Short mmCIF file of C-alpha atoms and ligand atoms in Angstrom, two decimals:
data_model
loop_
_atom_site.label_atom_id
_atom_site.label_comp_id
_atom_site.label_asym_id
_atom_site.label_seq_id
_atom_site.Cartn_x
_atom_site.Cartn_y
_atom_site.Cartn_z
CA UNK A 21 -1.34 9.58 -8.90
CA UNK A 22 -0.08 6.33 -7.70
CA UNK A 23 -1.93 2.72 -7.70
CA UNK A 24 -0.38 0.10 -5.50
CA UNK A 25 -1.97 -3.69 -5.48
CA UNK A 26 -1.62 -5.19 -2.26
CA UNK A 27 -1.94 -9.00 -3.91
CA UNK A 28 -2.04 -10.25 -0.03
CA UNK A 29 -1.58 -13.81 0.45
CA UNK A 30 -2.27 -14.54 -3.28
CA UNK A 31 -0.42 -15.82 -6.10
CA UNK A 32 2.98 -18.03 -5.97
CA UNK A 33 6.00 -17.26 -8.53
CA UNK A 34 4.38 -19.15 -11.79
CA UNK A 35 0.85 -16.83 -11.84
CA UNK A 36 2.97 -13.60 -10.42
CA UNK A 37 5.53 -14.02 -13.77
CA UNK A 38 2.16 -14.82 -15.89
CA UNK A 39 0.79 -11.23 -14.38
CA UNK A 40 3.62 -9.19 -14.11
CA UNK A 41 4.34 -10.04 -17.66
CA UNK A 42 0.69 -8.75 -18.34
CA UNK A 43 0.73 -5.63 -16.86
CA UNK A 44 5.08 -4.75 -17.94
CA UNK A 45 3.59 -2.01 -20.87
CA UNK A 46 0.13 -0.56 -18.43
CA UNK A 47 2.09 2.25 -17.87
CA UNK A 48 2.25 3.42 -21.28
CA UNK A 49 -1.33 3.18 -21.23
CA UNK A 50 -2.01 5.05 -18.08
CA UNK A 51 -0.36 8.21 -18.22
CA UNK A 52 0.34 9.72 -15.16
CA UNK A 53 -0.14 6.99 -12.92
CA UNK A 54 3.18 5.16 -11.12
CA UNK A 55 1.81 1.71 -10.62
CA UNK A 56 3.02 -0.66 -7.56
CA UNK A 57 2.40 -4.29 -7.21
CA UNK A 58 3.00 -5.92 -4.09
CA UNK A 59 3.20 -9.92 -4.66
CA UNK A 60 4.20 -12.26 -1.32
CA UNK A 61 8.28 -13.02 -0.37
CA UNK A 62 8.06 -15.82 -2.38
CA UNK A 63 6.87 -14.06 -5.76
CA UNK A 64 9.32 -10.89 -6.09
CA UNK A 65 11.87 -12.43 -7.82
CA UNK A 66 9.04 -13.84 -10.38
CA UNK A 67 7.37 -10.20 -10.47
CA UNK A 68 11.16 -8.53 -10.99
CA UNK A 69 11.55 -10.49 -13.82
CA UNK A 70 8.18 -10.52 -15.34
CA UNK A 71 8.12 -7.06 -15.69
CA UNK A 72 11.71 -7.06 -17.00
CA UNK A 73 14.16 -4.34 -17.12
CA UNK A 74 12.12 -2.05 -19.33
CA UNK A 75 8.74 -1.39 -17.49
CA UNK A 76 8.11 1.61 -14.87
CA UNK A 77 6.07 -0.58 -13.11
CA UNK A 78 7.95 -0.93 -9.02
CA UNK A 79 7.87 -4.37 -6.96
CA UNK A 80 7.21 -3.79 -3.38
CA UNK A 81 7.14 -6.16 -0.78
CA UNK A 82 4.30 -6.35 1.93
CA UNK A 83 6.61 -6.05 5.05
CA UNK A 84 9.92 -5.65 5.96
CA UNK A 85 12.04 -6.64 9.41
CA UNK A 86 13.71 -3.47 11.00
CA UNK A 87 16.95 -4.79 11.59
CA UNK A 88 19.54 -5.93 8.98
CA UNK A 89 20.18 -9.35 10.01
CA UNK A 90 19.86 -12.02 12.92
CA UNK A 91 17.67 -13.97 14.64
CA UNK A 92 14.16 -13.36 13.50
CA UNK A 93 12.64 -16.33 11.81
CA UNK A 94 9.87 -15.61 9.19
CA UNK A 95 10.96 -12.25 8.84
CA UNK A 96 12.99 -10.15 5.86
CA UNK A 97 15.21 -7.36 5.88
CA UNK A 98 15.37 -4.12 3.76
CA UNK A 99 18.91 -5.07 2.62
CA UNK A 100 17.37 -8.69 1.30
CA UNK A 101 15.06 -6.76 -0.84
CA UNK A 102 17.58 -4.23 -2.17
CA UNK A 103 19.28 -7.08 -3.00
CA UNK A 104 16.32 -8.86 -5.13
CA UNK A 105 15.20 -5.47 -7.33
CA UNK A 106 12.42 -4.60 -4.81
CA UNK A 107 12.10 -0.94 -4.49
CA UNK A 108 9.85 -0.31 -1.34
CA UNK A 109 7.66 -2.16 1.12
CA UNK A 110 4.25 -1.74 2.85
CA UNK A 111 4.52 -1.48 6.46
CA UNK A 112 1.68 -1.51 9.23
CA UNK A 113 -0.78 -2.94 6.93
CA UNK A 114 -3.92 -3.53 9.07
CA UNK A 115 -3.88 -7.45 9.00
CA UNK A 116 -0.40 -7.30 10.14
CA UNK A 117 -1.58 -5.02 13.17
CA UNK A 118 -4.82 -7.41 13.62
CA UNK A 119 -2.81 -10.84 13.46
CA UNK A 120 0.91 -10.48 13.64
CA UNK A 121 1.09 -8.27 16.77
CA UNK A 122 2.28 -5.16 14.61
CA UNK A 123 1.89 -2.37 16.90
CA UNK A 124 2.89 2.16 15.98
CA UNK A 125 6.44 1.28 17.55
CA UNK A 126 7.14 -1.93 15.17
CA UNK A 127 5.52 0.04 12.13
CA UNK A 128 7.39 2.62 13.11
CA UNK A 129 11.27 0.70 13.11
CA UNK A 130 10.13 -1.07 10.15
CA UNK A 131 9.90 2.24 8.41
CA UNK A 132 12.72 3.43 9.30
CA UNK A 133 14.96 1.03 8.73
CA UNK A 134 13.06 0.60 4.95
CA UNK A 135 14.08 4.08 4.14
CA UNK A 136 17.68 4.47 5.82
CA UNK A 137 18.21 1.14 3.71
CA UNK A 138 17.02 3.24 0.29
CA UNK A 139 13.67 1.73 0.23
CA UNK A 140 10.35 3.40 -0.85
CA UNK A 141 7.66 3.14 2.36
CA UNK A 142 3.49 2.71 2.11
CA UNK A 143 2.62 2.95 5.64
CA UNK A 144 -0.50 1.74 6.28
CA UNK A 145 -3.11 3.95 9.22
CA UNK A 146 -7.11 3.51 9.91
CA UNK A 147 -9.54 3.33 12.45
CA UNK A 148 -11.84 -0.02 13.02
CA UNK A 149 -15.47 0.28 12.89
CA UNK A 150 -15.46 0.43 16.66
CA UNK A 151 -13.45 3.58 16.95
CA UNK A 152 -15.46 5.12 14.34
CA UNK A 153 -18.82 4.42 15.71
CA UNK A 154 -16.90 5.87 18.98
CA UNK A 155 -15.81 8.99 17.46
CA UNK A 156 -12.42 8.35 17.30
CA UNK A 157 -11.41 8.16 14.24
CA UNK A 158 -9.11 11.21 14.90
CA UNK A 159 -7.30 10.54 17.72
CA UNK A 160 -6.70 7.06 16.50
CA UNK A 161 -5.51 7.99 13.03
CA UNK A 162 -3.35 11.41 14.48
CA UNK A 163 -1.64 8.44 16.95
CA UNK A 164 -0.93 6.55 14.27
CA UNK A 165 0.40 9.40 12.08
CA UNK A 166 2.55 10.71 15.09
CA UNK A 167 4.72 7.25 14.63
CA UNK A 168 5.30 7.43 10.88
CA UNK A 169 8.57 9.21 9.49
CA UNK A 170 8.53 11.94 7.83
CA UNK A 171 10.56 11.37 4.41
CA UNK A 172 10.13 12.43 0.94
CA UNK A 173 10.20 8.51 0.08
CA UNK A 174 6.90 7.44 2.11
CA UNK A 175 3.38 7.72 1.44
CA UNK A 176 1.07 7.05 3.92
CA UNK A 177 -2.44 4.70 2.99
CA UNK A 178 -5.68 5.37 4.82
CA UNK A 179 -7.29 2.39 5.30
CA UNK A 180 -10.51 2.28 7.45
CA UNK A 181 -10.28 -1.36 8.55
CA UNK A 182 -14.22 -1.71 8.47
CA UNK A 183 -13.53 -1.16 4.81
CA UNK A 184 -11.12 -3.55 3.78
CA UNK A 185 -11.78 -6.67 2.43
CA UNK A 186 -15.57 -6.38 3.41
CA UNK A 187 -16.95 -4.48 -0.02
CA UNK A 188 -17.91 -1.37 2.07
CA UNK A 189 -15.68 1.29 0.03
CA UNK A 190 -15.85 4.77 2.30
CA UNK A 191 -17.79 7.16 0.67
CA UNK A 192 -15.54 9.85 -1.40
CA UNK A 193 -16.83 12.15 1.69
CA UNK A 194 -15.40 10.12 4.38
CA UNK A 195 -12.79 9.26 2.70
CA UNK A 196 -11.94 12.86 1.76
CA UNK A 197 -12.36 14.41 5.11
CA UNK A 198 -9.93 11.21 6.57
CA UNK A 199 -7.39 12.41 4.01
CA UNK A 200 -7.48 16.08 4.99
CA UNK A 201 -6.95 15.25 8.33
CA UNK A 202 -3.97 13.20 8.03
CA UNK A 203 -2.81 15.73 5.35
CA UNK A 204 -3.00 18.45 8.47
CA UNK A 205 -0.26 16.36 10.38
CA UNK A 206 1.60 15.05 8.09
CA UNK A 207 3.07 16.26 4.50
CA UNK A 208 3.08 12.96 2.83
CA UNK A 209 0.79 11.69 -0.39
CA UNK A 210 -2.33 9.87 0.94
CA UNK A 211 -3.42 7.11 -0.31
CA UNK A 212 -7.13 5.40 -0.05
CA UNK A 213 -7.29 1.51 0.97
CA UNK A 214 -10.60 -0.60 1.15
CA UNK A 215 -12.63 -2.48 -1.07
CA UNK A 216 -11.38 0.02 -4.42
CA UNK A 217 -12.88 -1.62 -7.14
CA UNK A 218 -12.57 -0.26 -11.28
CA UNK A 219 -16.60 1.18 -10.28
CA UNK A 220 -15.72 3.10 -7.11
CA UNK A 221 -12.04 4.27 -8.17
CA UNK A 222 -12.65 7.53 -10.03
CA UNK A 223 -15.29 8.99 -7.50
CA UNK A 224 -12.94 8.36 -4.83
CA UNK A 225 -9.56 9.56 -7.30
CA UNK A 226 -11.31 12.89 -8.04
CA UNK A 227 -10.97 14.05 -4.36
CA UNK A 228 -8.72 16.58 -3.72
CA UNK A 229 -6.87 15.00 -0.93
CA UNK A 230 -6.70 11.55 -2.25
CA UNK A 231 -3.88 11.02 -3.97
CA UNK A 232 -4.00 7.54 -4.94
CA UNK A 233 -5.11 4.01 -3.69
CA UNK A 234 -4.15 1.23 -2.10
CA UNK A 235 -5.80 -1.89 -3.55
CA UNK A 236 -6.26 -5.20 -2.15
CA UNK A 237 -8.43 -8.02 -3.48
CA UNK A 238 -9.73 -5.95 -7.01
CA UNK A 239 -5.61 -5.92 -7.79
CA UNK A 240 -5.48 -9.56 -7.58
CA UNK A 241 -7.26 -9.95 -11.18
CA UNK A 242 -5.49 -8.23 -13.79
CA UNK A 243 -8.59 -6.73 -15.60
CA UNK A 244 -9.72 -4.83 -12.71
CA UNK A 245 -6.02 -3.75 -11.52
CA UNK A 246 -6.13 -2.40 -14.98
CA UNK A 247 -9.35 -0.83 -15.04
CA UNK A 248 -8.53 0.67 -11.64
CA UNK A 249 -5.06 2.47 -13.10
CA UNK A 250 -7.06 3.21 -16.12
CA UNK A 251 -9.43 4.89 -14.03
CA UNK A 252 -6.68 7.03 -12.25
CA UNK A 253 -5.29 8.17 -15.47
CA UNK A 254 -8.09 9.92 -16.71
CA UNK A 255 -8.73 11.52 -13.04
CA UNK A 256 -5.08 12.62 -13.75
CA UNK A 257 -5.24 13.88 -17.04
CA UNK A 258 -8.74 16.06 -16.13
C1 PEP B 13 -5.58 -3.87 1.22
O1 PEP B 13 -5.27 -5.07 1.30
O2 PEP B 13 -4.76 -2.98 1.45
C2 PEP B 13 -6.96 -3.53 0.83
C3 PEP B 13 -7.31 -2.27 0.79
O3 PEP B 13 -7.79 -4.59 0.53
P1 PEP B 13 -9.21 -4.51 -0.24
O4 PEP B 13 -9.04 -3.60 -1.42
O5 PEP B 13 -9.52 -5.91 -0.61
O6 PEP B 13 -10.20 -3.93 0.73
#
């Protein structure tokens, strides 16, 4: 079971030491869960060293540039985040599609080049509301899938975009039947994205396919994150 907290555009170096500091022994207390937190550029370092050298718990980053160097302002490379103690990176996150022109061939080079540099890849899929409501939500999410590598370093997140950030979780029956689709094209771990909170975690956790979740806003305040991994460890230990 893995729990990743996608802490979006929230929380500079001085709260992400104060949190990462928090959460360095949650591990210990949620057996069987590998927990992820993924603060901005600017708070990795701070996270790194939070957690210290001791804790389990991983620093991703939220994106990552495909090449290795050169003339790409705003962006960062996989090598840059070797080089800082980050071990993997979300890529194709749906507000990167929706806002920064992130398209299946960018998400796709920016996975690539993550793993090829050693880095650990959460590739991000989902329909919008509109496809959905369309029917679909499969051809949308097996086009997606078809650009994601296959490598035993990546897990892919489902993340229905009507259901992020908005408070309307999928039902564990949507979400499941999402899951086993994806599941049927590509061997990777599957994790859930959209409005997870510590109330809607374990109902979601318990299905078969889901193997984790991606959590935005309700991993931004450490008693919830916590509640959340809490929540996965029993669903792992039943
Ligand atoms: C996310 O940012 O990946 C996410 C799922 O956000 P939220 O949990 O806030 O919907």
């Amino acid at each position: 079971m893995l729990i990743a907290g996608n802490w979006k555009m929230f929380k500079g170096a001085h709260e992400a030491r104060a949190f990462t500091t928090r959460l360095r022994h949650l591990p210990e207390r949620a057996p069987g869960v590998e927990v992820i937190v993924c603060p901005p550029f600017v708070s990795l370092e701070a996270s790194i060293q939070g957690l210290g050298s001791e804790s389990t718990v991983r620093v991703y980053a939220q994106n990552v540039h495909w090449e290795l160097e050169g003339a790409y302002t705003g962006e960062v490379s996989a090598p840059m985040l070797l080089e800082l103690g980050v071990k993997g990176a979300i890529v194709g996150h749906s507000e990167r599609r929706q806002h920064f022109g992130d398209t299946d061939e960018t998400v796709r080079r920016r996975a690539e080049a993550a793993l090829e540099a050693g880095l650990a890849v959460i590739a991000c899929i989902g329909e919008t509301e509109a496809e959905r409501e369309a029917e679909e939500t499969e051809a949308v999410l097996a086009r997606q899938v078809a650009a994601i590598p296959r490598h035993e370093r990546l897990v892919i997140a489902y993340e229905p975009v009507w259901a992020i950030g908005t408070g309307r979780t999928a039902s564990p029956e949507t979400a499941q039947e999402a899951h086993a689709f994806v599941k049927s094209l590509h061997p990777a771990l599957v994790l859930y994205g959209g409005s997870v909170k510590p109330e809607s975690a374990s109902s979601l956790l318990v299905q078969p396919d889901v193997d984790g979740a991606l959590v935005g806003g309700a991993s931004i305040d450490p008693t919830s994150f916590e509640a959340i991994c809490l929540a996965a460890a029993q669903v792992a230990s039943a």
